[in-house]
mmCIF file of C-alpha atoms in Angstrom:
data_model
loop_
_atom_site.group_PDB
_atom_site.id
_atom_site.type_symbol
_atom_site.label_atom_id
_atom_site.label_comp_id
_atom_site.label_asym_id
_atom_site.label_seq_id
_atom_site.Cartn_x
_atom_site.Cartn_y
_atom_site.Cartn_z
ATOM 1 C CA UNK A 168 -128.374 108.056 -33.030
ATOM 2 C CA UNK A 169 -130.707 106.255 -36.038
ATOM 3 C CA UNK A 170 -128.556 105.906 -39.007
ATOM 4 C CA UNK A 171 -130.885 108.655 -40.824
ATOM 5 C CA UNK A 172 -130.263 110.990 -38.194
ATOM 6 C CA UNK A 173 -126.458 109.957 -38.970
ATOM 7 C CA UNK A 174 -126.555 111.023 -42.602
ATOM 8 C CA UNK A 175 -128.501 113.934 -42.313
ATOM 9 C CA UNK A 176 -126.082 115.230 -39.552
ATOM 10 C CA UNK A 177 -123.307 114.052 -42.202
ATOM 11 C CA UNK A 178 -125.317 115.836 -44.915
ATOM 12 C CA UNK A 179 -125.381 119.032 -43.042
ATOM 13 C CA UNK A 180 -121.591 119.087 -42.480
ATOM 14 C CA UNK A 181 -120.808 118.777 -45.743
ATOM 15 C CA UNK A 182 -122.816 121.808 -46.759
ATOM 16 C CA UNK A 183 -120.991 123.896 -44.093
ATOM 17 C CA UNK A 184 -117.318 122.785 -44.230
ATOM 18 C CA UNK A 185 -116.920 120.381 -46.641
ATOM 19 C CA UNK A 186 -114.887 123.023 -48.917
ATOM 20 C CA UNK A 187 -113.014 124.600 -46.704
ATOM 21 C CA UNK A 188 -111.793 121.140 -45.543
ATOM 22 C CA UNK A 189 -110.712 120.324 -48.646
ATOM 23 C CA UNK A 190 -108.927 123.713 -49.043
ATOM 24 C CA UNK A 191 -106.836 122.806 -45.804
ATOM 25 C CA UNK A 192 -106.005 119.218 -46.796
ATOM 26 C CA UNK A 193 -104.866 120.137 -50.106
ATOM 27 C CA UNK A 194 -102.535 123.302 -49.273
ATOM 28 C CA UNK A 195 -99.901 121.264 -48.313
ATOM 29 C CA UNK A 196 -99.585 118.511 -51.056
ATOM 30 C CA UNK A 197 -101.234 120.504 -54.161
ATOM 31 C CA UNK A 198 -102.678 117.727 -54.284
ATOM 32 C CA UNK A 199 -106.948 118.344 -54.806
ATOM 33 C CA UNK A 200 -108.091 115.058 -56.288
ATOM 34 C CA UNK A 201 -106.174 112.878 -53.330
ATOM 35 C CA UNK A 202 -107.911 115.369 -50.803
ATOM 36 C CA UNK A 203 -111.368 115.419 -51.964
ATOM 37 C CA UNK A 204 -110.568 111.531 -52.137
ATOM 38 C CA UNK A 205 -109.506 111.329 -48.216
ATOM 39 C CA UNK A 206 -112.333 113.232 -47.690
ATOM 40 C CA UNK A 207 -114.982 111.219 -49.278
ATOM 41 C CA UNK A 208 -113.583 108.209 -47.264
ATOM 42 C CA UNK A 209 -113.790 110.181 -43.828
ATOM 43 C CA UNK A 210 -117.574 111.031 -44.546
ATOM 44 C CA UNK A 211 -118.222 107.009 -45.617
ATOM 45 C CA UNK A 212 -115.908 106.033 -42.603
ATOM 46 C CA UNK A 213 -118.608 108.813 -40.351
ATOM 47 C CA UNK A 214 -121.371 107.183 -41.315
ATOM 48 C CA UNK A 215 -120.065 103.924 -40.163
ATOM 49 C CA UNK A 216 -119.445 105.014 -36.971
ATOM 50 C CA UNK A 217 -121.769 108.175 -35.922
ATOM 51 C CA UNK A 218 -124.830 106.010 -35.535
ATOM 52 C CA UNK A 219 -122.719 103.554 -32.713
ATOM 53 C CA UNK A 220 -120.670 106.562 -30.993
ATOM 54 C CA UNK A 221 -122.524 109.346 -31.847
ATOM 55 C CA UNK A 222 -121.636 112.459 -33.529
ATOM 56 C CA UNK A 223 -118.557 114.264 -32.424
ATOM 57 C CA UNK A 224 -118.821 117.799 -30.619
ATOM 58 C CA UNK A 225 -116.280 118.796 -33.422
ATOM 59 C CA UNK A 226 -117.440 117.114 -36.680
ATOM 60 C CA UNK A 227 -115.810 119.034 -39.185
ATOM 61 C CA UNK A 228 -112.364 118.461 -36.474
ATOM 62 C CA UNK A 229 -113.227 114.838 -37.052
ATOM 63 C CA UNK A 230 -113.418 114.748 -40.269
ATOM 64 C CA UNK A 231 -109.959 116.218 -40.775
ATOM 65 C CA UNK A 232 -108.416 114.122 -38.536
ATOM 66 C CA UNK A 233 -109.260 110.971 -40.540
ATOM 67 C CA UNK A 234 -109.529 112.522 -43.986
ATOM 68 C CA UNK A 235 -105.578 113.554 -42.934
ATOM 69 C CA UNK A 236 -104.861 109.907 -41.787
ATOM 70 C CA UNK A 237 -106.084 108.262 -45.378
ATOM 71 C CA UNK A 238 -103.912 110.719 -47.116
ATOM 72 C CA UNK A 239 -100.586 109.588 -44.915
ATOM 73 C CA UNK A 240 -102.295 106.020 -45.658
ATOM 74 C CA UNK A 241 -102.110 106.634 -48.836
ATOM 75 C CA UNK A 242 -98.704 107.687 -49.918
ATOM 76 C CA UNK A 243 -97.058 104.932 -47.811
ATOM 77 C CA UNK A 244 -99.228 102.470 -50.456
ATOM 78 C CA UNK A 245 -97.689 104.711 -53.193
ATOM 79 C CA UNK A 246 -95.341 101.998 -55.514
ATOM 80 C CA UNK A 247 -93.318 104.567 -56.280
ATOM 81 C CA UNK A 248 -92.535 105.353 -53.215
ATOM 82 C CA UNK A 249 -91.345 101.906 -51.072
ATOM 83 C CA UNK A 250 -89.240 103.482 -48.644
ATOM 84 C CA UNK A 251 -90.830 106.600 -48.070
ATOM 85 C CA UNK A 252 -90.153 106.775 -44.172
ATOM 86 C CA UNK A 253 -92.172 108.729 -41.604
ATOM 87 C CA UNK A 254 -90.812 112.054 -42.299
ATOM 88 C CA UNK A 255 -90.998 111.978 -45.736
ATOM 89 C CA UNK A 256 -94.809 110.689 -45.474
ATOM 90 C CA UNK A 257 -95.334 113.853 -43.064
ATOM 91 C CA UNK A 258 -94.544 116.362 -45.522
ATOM 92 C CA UNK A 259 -97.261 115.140 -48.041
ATOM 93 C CA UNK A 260 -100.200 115.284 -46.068
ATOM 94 C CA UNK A 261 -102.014 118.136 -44.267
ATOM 95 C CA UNK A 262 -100.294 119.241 -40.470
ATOM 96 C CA UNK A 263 -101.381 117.726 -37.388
ATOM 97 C CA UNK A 264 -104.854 119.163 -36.385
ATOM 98 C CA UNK A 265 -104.201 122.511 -33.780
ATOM 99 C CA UNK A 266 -107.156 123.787 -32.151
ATOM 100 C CA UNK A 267 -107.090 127.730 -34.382
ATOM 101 C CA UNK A 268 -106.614 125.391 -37.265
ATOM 102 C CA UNK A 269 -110.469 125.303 -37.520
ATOM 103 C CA UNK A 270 -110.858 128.792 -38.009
ATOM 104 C CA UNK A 271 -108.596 129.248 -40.650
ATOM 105 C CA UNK A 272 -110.011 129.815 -43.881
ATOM 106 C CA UNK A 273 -107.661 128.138 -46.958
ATOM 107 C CA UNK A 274 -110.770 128.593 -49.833
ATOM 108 C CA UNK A 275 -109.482 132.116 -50.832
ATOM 109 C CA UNK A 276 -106.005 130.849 -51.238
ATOM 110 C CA UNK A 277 -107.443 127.900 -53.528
ATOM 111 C CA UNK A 278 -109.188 130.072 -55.610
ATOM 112 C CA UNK A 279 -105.962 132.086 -56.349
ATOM 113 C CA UNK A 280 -104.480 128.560 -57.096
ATOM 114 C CA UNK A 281 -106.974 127.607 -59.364
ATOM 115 C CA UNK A 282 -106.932 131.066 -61.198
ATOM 116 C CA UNK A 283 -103.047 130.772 -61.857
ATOM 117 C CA UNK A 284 -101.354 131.513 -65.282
ATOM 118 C CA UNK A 285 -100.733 128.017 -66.043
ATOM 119 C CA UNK A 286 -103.918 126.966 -66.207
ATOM 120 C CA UNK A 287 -105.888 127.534 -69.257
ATOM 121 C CA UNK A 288 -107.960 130.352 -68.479
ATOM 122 C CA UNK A 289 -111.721 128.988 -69.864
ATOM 123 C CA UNK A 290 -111.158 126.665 -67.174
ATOM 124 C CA UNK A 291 -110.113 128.842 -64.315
ATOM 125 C CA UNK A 292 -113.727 129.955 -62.991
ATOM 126 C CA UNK A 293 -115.781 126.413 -63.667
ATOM 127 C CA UNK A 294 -112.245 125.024 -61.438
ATOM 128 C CA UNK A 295 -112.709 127.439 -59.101
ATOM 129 C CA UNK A 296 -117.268 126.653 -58.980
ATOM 130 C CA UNK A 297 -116.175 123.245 -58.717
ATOM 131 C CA UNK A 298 -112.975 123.100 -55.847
ATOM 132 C CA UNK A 299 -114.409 125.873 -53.729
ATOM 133 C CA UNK A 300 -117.748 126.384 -54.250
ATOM 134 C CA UNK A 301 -118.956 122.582 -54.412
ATOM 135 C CA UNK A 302 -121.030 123.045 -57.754
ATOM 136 C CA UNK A 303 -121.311 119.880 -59.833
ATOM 137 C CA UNK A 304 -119.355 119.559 -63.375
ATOM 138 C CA UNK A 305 -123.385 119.092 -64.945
ATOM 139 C CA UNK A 306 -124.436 122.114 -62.928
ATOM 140 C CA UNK A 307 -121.780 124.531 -64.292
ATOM 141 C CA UNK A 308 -121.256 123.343 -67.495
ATOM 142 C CA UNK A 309 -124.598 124.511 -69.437
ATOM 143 C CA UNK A 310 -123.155 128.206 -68.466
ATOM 144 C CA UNK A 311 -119.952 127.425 -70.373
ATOM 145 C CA UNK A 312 -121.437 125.956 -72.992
ATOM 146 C CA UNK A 313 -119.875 122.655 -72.579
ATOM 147 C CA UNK A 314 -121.203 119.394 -71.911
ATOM 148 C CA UNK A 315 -120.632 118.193 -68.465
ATOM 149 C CA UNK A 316 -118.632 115.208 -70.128
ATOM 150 C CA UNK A 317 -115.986 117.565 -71.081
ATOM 151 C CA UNK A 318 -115.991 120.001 -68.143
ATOM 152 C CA UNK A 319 -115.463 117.105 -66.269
ATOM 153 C CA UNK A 320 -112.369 115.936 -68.245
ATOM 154 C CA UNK A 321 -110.491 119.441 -68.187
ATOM 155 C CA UNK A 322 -111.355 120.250 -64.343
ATOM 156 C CA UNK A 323 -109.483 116.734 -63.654
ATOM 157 C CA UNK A 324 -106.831 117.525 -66.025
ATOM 158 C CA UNK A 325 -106.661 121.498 -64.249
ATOM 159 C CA UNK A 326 -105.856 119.906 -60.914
ATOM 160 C CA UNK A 327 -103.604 117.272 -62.000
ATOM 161 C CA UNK A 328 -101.673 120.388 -63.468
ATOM 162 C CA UNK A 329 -101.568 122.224 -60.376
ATOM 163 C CA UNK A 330 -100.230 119.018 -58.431
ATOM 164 C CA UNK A 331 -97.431 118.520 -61.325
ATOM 165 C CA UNK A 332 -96.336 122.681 -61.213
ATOM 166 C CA UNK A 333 -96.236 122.467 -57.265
ATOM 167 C CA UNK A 334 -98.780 125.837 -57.092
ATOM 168 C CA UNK A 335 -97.887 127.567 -54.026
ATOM 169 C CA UNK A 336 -101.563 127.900 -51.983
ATOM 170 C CA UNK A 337 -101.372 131.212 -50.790
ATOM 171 C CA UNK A 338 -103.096 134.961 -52.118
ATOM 172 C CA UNK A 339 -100.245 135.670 -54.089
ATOM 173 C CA UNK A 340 -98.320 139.413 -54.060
ATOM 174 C CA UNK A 341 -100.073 142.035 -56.494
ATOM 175 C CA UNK A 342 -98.334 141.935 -59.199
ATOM 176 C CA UNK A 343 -99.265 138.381 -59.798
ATOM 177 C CA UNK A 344 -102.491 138.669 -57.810
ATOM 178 C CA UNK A 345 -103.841 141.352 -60.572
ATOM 179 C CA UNK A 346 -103.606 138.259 -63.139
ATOM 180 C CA UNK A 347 -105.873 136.141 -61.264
ATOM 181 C CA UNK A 348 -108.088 138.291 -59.522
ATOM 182 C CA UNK A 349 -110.403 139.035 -61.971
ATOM 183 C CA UNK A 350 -111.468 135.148 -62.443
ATOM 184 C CA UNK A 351 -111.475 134.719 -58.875
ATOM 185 C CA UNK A 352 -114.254 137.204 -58.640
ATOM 186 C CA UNK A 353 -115.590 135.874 -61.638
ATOM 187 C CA UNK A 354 -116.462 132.551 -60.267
ATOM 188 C CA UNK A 355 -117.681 134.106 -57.332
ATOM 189 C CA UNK A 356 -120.459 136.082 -58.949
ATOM 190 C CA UNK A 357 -120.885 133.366 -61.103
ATOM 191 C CA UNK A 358 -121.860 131.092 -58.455
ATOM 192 C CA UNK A 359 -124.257 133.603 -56.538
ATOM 193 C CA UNK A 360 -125.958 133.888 -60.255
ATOM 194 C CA UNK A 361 -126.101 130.423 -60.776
ATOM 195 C CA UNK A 362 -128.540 129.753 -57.680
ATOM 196 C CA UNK A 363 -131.594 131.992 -59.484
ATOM 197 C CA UNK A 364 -130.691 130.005 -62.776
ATOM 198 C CA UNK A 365 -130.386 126.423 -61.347
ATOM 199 C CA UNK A 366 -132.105 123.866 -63.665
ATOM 200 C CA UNK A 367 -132.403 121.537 -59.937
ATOM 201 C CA UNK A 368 -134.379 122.877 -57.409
ATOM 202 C CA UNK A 369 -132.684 125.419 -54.742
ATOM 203 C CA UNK A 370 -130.743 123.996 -52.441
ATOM 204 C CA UNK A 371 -132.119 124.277 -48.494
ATOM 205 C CA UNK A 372 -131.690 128.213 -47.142
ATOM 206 C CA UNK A 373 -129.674 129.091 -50.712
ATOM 207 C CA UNK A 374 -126.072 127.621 -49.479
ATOM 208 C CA UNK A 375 -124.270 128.639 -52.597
ATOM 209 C CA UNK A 376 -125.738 131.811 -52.399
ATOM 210 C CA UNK A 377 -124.934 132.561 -48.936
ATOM 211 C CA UNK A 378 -121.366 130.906 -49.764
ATOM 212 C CA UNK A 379 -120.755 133.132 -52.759
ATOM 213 C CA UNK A 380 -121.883 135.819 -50.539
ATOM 214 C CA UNK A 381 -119.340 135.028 -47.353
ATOM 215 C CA UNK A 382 -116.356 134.752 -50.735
ATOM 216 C CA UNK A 383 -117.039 137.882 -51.531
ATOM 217 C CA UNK A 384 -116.630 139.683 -47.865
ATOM 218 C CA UNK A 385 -113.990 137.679 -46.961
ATOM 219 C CA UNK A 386 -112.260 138.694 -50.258
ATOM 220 C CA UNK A 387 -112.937 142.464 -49.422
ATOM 221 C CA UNK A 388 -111.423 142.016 -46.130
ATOM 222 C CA UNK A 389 -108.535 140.019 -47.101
ATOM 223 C CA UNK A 390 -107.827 142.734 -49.817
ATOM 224 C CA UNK A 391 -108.876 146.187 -48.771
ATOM 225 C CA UNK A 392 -107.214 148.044 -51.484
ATOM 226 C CA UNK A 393 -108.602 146.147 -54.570
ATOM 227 C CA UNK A 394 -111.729 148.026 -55.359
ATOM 228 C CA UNK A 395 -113.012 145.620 -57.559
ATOM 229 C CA UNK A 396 -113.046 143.345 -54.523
ATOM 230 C CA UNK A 397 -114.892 145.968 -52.737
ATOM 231 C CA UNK A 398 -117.277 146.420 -55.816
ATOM 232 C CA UNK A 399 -118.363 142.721 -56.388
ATOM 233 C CA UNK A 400 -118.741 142.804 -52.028
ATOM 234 C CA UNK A 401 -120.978 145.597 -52.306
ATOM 235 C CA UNK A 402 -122.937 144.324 -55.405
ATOM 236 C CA UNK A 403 -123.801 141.188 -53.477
ATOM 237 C CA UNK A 404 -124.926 143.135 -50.349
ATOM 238 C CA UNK A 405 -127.417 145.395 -52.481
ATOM 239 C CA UNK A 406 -129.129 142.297 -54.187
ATOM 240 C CA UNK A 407 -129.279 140.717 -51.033
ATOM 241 C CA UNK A 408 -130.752 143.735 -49.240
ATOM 242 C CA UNK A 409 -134.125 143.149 -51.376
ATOM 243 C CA UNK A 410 -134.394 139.611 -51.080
ATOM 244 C CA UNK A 411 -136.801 139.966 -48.670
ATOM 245 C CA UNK A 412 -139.077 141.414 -51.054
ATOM 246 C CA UNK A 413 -138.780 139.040 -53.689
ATOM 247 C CA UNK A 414 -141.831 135.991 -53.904
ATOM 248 C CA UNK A 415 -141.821 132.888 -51.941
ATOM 249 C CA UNK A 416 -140.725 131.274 -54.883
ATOM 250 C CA UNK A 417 -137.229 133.009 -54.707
ATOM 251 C CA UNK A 418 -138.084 134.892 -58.685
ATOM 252 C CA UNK A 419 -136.746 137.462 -60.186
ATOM 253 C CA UNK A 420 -139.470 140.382 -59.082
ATOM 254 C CA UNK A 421 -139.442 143.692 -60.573
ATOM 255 C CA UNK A 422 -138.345 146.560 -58.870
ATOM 256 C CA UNK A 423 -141.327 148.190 -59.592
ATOM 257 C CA UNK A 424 -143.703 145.353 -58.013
ATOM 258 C CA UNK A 425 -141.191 144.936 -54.674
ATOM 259 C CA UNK A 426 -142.436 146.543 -51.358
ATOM 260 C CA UNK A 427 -139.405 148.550 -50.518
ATOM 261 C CA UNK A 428 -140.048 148.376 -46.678
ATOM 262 C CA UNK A 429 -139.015 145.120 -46.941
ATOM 263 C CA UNK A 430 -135.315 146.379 -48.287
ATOM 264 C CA UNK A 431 -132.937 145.435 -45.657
ATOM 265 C CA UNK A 432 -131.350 149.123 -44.541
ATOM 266 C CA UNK A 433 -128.634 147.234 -42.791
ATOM 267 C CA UNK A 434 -127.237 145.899 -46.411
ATOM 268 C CA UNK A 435 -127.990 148.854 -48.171
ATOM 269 C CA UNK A 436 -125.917 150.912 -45.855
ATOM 270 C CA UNK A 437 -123.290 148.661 -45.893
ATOM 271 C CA UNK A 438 -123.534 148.078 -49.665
ATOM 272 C CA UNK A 439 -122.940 152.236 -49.806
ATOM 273 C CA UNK A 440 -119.979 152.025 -47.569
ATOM 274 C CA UNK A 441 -118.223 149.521 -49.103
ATOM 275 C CA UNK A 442 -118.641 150.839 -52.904
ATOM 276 C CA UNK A 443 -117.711 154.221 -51.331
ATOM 277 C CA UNK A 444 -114.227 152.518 -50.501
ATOM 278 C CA UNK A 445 -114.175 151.422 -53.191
ATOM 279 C CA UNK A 446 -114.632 154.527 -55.228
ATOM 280 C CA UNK A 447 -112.039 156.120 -53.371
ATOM 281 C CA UNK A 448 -109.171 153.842 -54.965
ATOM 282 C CA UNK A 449 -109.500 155.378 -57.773
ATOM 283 C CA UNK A 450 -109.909 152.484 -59.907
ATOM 284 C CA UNK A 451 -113.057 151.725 -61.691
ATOM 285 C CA UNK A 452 -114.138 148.342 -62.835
ATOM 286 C CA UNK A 453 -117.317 146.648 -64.006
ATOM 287 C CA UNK A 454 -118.125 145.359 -60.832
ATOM 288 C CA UNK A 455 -118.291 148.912 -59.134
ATOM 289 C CA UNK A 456 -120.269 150.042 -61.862
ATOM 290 C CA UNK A 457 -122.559 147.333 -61.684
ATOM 291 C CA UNK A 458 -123.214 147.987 -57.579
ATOM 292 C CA UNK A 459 -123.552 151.830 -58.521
ATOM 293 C CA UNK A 460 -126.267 150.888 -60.882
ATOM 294 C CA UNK A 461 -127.858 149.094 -57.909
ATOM 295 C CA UNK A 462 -127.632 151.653 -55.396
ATOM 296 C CA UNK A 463 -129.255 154.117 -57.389
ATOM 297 C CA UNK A 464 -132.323 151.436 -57.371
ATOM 298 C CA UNK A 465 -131.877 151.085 -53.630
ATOM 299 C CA UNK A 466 -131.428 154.839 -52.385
ATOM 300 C CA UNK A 467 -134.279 156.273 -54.435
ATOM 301 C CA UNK A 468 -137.088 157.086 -52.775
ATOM 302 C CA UNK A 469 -140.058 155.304 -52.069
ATOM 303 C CA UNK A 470 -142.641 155.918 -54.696
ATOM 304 C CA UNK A 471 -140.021 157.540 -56.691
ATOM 305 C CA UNK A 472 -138.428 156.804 -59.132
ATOM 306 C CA UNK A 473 -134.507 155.908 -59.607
ATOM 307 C CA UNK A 474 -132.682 158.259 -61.194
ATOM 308 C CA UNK A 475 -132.606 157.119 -64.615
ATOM 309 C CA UNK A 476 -129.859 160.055 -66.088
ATOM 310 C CA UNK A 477 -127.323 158.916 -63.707
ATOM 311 C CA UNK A 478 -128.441 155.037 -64.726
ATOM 312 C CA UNK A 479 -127.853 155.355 -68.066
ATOM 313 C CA UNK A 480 -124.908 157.013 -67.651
ATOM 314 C CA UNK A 481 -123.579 154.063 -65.509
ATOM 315 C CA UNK A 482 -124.780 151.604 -68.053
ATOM 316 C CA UNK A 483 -122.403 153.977 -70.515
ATOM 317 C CA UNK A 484 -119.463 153.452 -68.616
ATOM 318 C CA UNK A 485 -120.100 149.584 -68.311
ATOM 319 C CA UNK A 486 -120.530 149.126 -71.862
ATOM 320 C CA UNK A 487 -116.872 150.363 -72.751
ATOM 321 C CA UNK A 488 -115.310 148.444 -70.326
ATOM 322 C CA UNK A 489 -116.977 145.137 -71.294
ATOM 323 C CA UNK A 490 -116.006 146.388 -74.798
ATOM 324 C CA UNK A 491 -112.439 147.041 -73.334
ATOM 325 C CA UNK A 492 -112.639 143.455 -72.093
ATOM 326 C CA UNK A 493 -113.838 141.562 -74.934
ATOM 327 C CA UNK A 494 -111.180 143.309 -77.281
ATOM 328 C CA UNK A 495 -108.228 142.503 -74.880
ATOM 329 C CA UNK A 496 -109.844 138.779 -74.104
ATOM 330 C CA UNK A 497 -109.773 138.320 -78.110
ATOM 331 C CA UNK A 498 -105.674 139.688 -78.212
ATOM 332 C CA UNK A 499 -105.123 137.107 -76.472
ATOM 333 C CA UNK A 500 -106.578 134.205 -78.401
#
């Protein structure tokens, strides 16, 4: 394999696991910034050694395996640690690789992490853009009004706080879960908005997008009984259901100017099931509102049009609560 063929392999990887790998290397130790570290040095140490053996049949398997070596590497080089012996070293990096191990999923659990109380909460969703989602400190930073400087300073100063409070990485129980859930979903709709608003061009097949997307349904089905879960899921699967009708370019078309026999009736029925679940919990949340305002758009008839009544009456019930929010957001300051 040509040393091009090498990186672009390499390239590829990163877009689909890179995340979640650091998400599994990192549960153990709290420790992101050594992770994403080990990490780096498995992808430089891969393409070293992919062009002269070839790529592995497991890459993202590979990758662990030495990303999980440099971080045992790495705290037996720690000063303050000299006689750290085997066992000790053990418990600070990530477990020996076991063939399910792959198919976990640890993302949703560092997203809870970087949504806890202890860290300062206009920090929480660029952490969790950044950690999970793979978005660069200049790429989120123009949507928090923040230089990418800065952002860059608190998001290392966020994870060096979750290493120092020893964060347990795991969806925590509801009473504590309904304190972070609402800026876990935050950064995930943030992300899947951030892909029509990029200032760089769009990345191959919309990755973020299609990331932000797979968040979101994971998210429903790890939590079934938080509508608001449901609602951003269903949200997401009615704006994807018309990208098909969108331009080549990937713009914002109007609803009016999109061929609705392009829709995708898959998504749209799914969309309706899922926000009917949601519904059915009983509590109602801007995210739910904002899918009901989309599958009025998406069930109305072709050539007719949406019913704009029960629109504005959704657009009613969205205004208090973002009122509801911004007064409670400002108690707390």
């Amino acid at each position: 394999m040509s040393p091009t063929d090498a990186r672009g392999r390499a390239a590829e990887v990163a877009r689909e696991a890179y995340r979640r790998l650091v998400a599994m290397l990192s549960a153990r130790t709290g420790d992101i910034i050594a992770a994403e570290d080990a990490l780096a040095d498995a992808f430089a140490q891969a393409l070293v050694k992919w062009p002269l053996e070839g790529v592995p049949a497991r890459p993202d398997a590979w990758l662990y395996t030495v990303a999980r070596n440099k971080q045992r590497d790495g705290y037996r080089r720690e000063a303050r640690r000299p006689r750290a012996t085997e066992a000790e070293t053990e418990t600070l990096v990530a477990p020996e690789l076991e063939p399910s191990m792959m198919q976990e999923d640890r993302r949703l659990d560092l997203m809870f992490v970087c949504a806890h109380p202890s860290i300062a909460p206009n920090v929480r969703a660029p952490l969790m853009m950044q950690t999970v989602l793979g978005l660069e400190a200049r790429d989120i930073a123009p949507a928090f009004l923040l230089s990418s400087t800065a952002l860059a300073q608190r998001l290392v100063r966020a994870k060096k706080k979750i290493k120092a409070a020893a964060i347990p990485f795991a969806v925590p129980e509801a009473g504590e879960r309904a304190q972070r859930l609402g800026a876990v979903l935050e950064a995930i709709y943030g992300a899947y908005s951030l892909d029509w608003f990029a200032s760089r061009p769009a990345r191959d097949d919309g990755p973020l997008r299609n990331e932000a997307t797979f968040l979101a349904s994971l998210l429903a089905r790890w939590l079934p009984n938080e509508a608001e879960a449901l609602g951003l899921h269903a949200l997401l699967l009615f704006s994807e259901a018309r990208r098909p009708a969108r331009d080549a370019a990937e713009r914002f078309t109007p609803l009016s100017e999109q061929d609705m026999s392009l829709w995708d009736p898959k998504a749209i029925a799914a969309g309706v099931g899922t926000l009917t679940r949601a519904h059915e919990l009983g509590a109602l949340g801007r995210f739910q509102l904002e899918a009901a305002i989309q599958s009025v758009h998406c069930l109305r008839e072709p050539g007719q049009p949406p019913d704009w009544s029960a629109i504005s009456q959704l657009y009613a019930g969205l205004l208090q609560i973002c009122l509801l929010y911004t007064s409670d957001a400002a108690d707390e300051r």
